[in-house]
Every structure is written in structure tokens, then in C-alpha cells.
JSON list of C-alpha atoms in Angstrom, two decimals:
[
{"chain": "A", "resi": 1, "resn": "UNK", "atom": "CA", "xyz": [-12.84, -14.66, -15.13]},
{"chain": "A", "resi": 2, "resn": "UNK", "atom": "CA", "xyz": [-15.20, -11.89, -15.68]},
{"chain": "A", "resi": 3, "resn": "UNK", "atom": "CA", "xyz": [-14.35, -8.52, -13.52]},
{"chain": "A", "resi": 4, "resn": "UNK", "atom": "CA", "xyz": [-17.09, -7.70, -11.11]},
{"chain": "A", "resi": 5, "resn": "UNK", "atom": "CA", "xyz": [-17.55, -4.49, -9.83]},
{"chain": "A", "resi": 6, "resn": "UNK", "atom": "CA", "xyz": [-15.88, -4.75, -6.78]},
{"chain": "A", "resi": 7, "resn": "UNK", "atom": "CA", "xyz": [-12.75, -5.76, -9.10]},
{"chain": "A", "resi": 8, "resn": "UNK", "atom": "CA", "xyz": [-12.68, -2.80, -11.34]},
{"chain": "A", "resi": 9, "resn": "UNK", "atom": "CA", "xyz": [-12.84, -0.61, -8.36]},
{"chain": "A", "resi": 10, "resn": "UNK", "atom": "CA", "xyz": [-10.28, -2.13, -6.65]},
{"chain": "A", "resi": 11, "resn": "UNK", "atom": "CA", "xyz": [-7.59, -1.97, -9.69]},
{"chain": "A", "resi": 12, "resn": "UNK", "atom": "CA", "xyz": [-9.20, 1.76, -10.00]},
{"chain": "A", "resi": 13, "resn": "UNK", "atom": "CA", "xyz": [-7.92, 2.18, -6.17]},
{"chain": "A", "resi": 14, "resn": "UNK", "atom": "CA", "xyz": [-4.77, 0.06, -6.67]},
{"chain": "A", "resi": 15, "resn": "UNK", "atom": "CA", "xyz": [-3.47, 2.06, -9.64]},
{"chain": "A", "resi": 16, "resn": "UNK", "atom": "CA", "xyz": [-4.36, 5.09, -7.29]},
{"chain": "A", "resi": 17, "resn": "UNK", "atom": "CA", "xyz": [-2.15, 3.73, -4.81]},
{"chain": "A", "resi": 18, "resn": "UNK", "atom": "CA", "xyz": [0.50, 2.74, -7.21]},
{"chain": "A", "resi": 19, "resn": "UNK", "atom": "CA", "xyz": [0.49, 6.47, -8.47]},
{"chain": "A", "resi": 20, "resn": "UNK", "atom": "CA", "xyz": [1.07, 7.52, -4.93]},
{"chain": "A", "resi": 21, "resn": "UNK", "atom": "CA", "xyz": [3.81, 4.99, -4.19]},
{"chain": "A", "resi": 22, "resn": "UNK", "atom": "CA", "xyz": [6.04, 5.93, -7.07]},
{"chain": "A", "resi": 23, "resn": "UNK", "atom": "CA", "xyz": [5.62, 9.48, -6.31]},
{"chain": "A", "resi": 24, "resn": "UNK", "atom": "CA", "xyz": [7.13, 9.16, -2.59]},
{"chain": "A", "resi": 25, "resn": "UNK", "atom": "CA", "xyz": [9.97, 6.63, -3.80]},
{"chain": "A", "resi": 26, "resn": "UNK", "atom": "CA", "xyz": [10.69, 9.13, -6.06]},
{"chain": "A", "resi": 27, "resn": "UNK", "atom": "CA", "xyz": [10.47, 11.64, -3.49]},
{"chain": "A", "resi": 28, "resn": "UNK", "atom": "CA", "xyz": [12.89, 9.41, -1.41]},
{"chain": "A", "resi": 29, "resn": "UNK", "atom": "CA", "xyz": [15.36, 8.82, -4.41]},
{"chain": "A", "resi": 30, "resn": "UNK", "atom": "CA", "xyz": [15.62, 12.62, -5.45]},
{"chain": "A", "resi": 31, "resn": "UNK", "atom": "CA", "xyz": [14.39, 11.48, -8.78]},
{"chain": "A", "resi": 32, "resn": "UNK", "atom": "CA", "xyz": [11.63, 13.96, -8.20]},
{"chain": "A", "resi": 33, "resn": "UNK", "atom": "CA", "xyz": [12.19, 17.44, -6.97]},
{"chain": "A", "resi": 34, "resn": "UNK", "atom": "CA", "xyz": [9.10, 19.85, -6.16]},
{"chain": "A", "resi": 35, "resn": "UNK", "atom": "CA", "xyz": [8.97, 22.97, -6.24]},
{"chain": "A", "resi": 36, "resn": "UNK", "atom": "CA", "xyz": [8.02, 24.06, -2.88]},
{"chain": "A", "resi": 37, "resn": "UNK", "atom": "CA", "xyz": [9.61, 23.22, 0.38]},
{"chain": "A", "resi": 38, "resn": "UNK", "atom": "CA", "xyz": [12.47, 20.88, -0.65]},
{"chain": "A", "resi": 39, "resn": "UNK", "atom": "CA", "xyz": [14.12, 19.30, 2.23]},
{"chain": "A", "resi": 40, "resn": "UNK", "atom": "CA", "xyz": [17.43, 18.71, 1.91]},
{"chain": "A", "resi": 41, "resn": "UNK", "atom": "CA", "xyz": [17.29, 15.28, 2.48]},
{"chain": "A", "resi": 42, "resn": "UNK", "atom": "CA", "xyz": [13.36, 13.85, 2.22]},
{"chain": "A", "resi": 43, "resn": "UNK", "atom": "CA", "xyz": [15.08, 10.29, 3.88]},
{"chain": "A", "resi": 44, "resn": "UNK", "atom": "CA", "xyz": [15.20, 12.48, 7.24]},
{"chain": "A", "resi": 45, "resn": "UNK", "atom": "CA", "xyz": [12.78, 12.17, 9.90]},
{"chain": "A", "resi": 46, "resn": "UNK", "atom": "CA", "xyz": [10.90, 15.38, 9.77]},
{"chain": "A", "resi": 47, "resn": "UNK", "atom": "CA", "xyz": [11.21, 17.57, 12.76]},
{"chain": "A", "resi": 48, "resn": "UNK", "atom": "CA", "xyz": [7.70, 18.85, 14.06]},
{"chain": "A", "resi": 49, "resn": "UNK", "atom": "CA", "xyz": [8.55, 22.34, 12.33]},
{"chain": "A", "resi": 50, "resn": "UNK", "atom": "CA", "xyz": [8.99, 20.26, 9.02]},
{"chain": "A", "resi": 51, "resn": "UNK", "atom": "CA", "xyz": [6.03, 18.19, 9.39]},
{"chain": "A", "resi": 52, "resn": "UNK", "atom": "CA", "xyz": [4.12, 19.68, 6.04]},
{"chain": "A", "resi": 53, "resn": "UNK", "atom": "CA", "xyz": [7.04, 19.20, 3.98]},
{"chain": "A", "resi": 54, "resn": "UNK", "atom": "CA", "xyz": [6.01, 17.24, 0.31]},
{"chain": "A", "resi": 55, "resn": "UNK", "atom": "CA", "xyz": [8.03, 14.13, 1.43]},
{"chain": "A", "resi": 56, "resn": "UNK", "atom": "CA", "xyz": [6.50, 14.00, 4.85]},
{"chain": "A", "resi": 57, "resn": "UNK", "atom": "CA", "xyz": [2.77, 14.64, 3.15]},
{"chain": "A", "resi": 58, "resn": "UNK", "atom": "CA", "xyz": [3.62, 11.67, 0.49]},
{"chain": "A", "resi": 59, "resn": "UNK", "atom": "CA", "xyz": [4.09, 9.78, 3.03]},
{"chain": "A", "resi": 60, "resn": "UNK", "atom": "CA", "xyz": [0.81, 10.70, 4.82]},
{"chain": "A", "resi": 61, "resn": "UNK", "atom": "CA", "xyz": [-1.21, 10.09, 1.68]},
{"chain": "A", "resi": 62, "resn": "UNK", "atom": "CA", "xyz": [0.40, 6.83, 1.00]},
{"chain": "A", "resi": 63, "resn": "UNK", "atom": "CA", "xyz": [0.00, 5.18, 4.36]},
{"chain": "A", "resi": 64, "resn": "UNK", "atom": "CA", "xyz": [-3.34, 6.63, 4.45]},
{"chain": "A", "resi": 65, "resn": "UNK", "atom": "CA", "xyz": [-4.23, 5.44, 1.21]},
{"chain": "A", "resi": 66, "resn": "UNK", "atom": "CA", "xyz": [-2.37, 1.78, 1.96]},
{"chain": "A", "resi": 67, "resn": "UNK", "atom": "CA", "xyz": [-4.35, 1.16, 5.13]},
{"chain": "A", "resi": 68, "resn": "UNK", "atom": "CA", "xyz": [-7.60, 1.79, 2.82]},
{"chain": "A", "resi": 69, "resn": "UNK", "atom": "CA", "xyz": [-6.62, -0.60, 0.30]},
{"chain": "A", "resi": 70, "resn": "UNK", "atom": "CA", "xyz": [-6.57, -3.37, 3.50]},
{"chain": "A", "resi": 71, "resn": "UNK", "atom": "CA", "xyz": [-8.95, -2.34, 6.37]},
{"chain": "A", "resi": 72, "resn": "UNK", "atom": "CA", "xyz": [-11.42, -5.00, 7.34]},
{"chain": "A", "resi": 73, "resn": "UNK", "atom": "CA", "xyz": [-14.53, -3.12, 6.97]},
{"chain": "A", "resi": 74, "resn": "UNK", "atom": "CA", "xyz": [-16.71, -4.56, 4.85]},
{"chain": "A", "resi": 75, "resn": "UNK", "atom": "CA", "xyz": [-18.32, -1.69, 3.45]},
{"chain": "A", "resi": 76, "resn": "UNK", "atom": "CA", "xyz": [-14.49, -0.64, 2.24]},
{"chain": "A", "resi": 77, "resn": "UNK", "atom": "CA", "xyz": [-12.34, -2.13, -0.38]},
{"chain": "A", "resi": 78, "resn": "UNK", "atom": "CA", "xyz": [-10.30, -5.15, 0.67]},
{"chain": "A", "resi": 79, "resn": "UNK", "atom": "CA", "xyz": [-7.35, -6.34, -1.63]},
{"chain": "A", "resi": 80, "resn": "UNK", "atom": "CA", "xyz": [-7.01, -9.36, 0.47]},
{"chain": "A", "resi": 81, "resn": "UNK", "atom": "CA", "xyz": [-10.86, -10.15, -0.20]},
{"chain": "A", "resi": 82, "resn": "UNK", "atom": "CA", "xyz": [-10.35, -8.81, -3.38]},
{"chain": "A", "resi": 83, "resn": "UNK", "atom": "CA", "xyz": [-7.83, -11.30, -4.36]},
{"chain": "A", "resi": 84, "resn": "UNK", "atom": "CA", "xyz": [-9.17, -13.92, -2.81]},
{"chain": "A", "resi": 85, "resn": "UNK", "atom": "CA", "xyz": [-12.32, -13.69, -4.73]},
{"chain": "A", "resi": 86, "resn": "UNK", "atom": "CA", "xyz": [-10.97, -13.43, -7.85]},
{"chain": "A", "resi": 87, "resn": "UNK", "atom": "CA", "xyz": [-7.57, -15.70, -7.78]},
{"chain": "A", "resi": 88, "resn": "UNK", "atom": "CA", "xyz": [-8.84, -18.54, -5.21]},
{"chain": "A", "resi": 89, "resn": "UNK", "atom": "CA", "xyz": [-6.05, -20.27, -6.45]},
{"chain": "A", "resi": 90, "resn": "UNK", "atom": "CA", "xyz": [-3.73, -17.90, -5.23]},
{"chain": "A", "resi": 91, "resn": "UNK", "atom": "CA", "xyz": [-4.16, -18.66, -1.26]},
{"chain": "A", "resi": 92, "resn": "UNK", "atom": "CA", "xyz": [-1.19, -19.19, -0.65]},
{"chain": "A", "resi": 93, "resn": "UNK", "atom": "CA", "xyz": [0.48, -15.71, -1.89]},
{"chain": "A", "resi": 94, "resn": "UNK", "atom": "CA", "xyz": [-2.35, -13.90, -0.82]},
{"chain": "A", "resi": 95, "resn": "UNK", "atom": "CA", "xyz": [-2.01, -15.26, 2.53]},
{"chain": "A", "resi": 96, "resn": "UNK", "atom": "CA", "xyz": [1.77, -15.00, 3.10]},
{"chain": "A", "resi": 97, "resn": "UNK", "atom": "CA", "xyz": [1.45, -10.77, 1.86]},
{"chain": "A", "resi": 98, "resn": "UNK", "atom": "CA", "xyz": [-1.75, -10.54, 4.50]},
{"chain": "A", "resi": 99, "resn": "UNK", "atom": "CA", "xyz": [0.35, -12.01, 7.30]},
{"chain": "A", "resi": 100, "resn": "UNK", "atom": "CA", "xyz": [2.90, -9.16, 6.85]},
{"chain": "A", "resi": 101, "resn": "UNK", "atom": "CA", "xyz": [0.10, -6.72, 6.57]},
{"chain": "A", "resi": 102, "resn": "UNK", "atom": "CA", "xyz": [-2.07, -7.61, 9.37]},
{"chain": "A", "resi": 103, "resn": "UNK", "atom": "CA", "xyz": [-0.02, -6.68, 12.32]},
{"chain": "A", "resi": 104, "resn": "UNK", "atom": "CA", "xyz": [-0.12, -3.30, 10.42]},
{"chain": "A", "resi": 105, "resn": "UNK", "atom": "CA", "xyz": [-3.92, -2.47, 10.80]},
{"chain": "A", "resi": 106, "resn": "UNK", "atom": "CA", "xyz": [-4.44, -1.47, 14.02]},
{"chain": "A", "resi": 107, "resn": "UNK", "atom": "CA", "xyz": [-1.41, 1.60, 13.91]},
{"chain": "A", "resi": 108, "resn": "UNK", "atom": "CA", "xyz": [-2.58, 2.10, 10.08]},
{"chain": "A", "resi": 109, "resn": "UNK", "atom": "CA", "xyz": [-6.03, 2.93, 11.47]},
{"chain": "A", "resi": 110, "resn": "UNK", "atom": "CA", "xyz": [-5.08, 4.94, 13.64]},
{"chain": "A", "resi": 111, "resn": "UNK", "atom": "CA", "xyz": [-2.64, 7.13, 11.78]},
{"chain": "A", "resi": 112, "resn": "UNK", "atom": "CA", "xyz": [-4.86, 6.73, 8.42]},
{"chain": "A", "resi": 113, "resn": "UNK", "atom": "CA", "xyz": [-7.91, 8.27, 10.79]},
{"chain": "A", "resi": 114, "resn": "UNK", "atom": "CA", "xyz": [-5.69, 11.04, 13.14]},
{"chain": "A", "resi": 115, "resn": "UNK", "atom": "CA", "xyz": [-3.29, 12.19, 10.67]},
{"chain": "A", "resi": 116, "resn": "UNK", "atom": "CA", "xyz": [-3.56, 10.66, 7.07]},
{"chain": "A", "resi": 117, "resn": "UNK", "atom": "CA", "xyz": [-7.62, 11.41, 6.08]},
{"chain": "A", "resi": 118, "resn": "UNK", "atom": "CA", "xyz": [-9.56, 12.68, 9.28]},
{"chain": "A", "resi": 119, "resn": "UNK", "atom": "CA", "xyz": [-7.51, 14.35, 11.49]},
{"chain": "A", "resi": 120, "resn": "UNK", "atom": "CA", "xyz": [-7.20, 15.59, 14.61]},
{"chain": "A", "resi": 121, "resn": "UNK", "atom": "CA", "xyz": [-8.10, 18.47, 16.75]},
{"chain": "A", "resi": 122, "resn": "UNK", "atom": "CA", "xyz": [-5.39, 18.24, 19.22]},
{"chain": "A", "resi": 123, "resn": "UNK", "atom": "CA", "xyz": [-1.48, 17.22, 19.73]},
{"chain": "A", "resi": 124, "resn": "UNK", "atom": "CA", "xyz": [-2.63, 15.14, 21.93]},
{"chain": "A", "resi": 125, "resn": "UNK", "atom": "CA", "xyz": [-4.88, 13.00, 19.96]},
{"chain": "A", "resi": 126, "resn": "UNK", "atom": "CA", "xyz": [-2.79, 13.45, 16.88]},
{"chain": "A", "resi": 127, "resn": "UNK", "atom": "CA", "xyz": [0.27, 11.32, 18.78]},
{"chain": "A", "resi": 128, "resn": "UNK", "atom": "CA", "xyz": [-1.60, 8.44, 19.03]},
{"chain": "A", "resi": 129, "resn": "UNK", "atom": "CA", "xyz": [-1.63, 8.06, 15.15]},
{"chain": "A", "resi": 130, "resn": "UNK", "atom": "CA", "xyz": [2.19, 8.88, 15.54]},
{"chain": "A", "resi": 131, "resn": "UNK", "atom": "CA", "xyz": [2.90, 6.06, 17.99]},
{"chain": "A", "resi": 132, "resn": "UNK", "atom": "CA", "xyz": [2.47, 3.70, 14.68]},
{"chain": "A", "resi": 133, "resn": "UNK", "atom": "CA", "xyz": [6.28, 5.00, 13.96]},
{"chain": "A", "resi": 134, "resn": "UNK", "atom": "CA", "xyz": [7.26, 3.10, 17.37]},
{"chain": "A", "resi": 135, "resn": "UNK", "atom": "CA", "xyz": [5.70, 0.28, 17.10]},
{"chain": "A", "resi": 136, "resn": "UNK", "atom": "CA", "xyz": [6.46, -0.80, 13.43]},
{"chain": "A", "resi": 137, "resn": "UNK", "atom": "CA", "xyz": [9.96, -0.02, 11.90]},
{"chain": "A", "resi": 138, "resn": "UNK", "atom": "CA", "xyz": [9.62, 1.69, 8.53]},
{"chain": "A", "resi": 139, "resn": "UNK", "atom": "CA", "xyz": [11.71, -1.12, 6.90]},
{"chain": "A", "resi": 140, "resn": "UNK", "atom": "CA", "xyz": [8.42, -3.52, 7.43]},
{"chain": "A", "resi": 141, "resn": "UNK", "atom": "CA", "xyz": [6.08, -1.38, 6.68]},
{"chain": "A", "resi": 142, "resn": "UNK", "atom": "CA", "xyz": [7.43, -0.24, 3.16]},
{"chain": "A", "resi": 143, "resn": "UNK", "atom": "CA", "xyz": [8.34, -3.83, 2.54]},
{"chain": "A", "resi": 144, "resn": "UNK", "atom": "CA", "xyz": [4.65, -4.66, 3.17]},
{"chain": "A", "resi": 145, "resn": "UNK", "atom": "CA", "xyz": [3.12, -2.14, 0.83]},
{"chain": "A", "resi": 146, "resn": "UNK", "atom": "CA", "xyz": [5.93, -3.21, -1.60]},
{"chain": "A", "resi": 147, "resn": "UNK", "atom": "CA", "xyz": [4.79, -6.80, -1.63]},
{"chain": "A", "resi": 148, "resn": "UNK", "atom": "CA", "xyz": [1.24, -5.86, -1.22]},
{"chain": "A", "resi": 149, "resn": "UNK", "atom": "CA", "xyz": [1.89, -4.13, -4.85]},
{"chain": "A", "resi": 150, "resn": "UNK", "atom": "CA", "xyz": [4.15, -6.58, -6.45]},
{"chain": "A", "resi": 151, "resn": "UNK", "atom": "CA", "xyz": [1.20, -9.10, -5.62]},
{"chain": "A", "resi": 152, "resn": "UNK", "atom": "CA", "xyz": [-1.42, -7.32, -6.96]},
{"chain": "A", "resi": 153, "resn": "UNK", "atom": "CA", "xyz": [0.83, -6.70, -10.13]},
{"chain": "A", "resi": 154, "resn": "UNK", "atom": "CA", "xyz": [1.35, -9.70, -11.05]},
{"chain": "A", "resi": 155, "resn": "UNK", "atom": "CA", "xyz": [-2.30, -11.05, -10.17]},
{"chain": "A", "resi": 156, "resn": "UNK", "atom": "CA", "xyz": [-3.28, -8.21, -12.55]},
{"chain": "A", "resi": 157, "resn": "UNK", "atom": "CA", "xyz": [-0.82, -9.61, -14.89]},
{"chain": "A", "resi": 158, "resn": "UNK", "atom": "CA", "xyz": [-1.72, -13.08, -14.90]},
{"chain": "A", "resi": 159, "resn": "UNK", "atom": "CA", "xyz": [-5.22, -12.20, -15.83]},
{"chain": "A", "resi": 160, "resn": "UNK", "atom": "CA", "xyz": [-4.41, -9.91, -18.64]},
{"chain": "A", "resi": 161, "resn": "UNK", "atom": "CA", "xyz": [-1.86, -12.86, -20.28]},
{"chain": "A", "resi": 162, "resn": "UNK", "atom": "CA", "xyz": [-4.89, -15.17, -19.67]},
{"chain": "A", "resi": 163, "resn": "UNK", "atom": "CA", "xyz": [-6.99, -12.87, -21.96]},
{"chain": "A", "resi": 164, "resn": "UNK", "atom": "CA", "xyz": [-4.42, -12.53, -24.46]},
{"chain": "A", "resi": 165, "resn": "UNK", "atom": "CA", "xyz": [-4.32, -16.54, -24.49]},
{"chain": "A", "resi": 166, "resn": "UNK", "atom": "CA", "xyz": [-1.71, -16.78, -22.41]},
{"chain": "A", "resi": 167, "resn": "UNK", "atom": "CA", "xyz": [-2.79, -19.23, -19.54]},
{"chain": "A", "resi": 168, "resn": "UNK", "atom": "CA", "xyz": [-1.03, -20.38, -17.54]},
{"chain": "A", "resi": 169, "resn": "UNK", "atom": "CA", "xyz": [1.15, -17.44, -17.20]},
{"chain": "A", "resi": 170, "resn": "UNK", "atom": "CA", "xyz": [4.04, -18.42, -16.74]},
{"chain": "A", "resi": 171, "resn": "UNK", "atom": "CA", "xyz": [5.61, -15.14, -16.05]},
{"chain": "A", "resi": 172, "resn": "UNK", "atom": "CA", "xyz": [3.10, -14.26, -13.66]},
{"chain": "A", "resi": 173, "resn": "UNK", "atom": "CA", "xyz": [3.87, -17.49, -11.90]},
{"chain": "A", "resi": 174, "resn": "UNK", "atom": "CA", "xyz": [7.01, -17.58, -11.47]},
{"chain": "A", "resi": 175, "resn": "UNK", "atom": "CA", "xyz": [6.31, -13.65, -9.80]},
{"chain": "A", "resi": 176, "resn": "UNK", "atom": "CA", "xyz": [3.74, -14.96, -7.37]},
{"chain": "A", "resi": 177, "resn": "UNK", "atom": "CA", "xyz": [5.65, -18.18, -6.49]},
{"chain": "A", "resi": 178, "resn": "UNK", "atom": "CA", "xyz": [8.76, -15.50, -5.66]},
{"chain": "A", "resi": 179, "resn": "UNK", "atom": "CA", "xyz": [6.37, -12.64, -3.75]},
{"chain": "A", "resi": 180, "resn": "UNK", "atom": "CA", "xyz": [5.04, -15.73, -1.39]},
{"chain": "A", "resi": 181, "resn": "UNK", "atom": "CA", "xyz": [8.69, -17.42, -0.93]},
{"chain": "A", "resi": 182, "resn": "UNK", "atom": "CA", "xyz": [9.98, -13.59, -0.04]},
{"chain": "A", "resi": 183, "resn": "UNK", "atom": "CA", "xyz": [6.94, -13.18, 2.70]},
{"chain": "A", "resi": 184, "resn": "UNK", "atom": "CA", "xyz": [6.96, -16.84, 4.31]},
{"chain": "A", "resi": 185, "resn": "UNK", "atom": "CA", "xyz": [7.89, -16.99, 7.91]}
]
């Protein structure tokens, strides 16, 4: 399969994102300790007065950076599209990680827009972004990005054992076969 454009700059943006990820698990483990304002424990929900602490900006970033890797606009980058375009054959995954995702989008949006990239001028318009954290239990929403990675790492890996003569992969099936058992209803 040769990589378009659109390709490239989505495994650009998904190693970006990948980056990003490891950085706030890290955070979360206490693998990783910065050296500016440490929280005790980074699991903790930030208090207001803690709200620029690294953990709490990972976590920004990340969902911020997640919600671009998914939003529907067509002028942005899509995995799902993505995917789809370049693994057909992989509907079925694809699918079952975009059905966890997609009741994600509008909150993602929202906080990616008020808090994550844009911003906001006011409290007030700033808590609409936050009302993603009622709505959607952390639990799913890490487990979505999760899967949303582990899919696109082993579609990434299935093409590079087909270029090394590898095909099929069997490795990479056996990955995809368990990400879509793990995300069916």
C-alpha cells in the first residue's frame, strides 16, 4: 500500500500523540518526576488552586491532542478515516474503537476548544469544557485513547511486517482481532 500524504501526517500526529500519552502515564505512575510543581499525588483531582500543575496540563494536552486525532472535520486529521482508507479490511476493528470514541466528541470539543487549545475568557465559559469530567468517567475515556493507540499500533505494524515480507502478519492479527474483541458491545 503506498502512504499518501494524508497517511504520513497522520502517523506524524499519532506518534505526537503517543509521545504525549506516555508522558502523562508516566506522570500518573511516578515513573516521571518534574521538576516544578510536583503534586504529591498527580492521580488526585486537582483542586482549582492546583489546576496548572504538570499532571493536570498533561492531561490538557493529551485530551486536547486526542480529540484532534478524531474530530469529524474534514479539513482535520481523522484516524478513523485514516484507517479506513488505508486498512479497508480492517472495518471491523476500526469500527468497534470508533464506537467507544464517538460518544466522546461532543465533551472532547468542547474541552479541546475552552480549555485544551483555545481557551476561554471567562469561568464561566471555561466550565462548560469542564462538564466533559461529568458526563464521561475517566475510566472510558483513557480506555478509549488506549485502544484508539493500540489500534493504530498494530495497523502501523501490520504494514511495516508487510514491507519486510511479512504478510499476513500474523502478529498484527492476532493484536487487531484482540483490540476489536476488547471494544465489542
Amino acid at each position: 500500500m503506498p502512504m499518501t500524504e494524508e497517511l504520513y501526517m497522520f502517523a506524524e500526529r499519532y506518534a505526537h500523540f503517543s509521545n504525549i500519552h506516555t508522558i502523562y502515564r508516566d506522570l500518573l505512575s511516578g515513573h516521571y518526576k518534574p521538576s516544578v510543581n510536583v503534586a504529591e499525588d498527580p492521580r488526585k483531582v486537582p483542586e482549582e488552586f492546583e489546576v496548572t500543575n504538570v499532571s493536570t496540563t498533561a492531561m490538557f494536552i493529551l485530551y486536547a491532542y486526542f480529540y484532534s486525532m478524531v474530530e469529524d472535520d474534514p479539513q482535520g486529521v481523522n484516524g478513523f478515516r485514516v484507517w479506513r482508507a488505508a486498512w479497508p479490511e480492517e472495518e471491523k476493528a476500526i469500527a468497534a474503537v470508533e464506537a467507544l470514541v464517538a460518544p466522546l466528541r461532543p465533551g472532547l470539543k468542547l474541552f479541546r476548544n475552552r480549555l485544551g487549545f483555545h481557551g476561554s475568557t471567562s469561568r464561566a465559559h471555561e466550565r462548560k469544557g469542564l462538564d466533559f469530567f461529568s458526563q464521561h468517567s475517566g475510566t472510558a475515556v483513557w480506555d478509549a485513547m488506549a485502544n484508539f493507540k493500540s489500534l493504530g499500533a498494530a495497523l502501523f505494524r501490520k504494514d511495516l511486517d508487510r514491507q519486510h515480507g511479512i504478510d499476513p502478519s500474523p502478529a498484527a492479527r492476532r493484536w487487531i482481532n484482540q483490540i476489536a474483541a476488547r471494544c465489542a458491545p
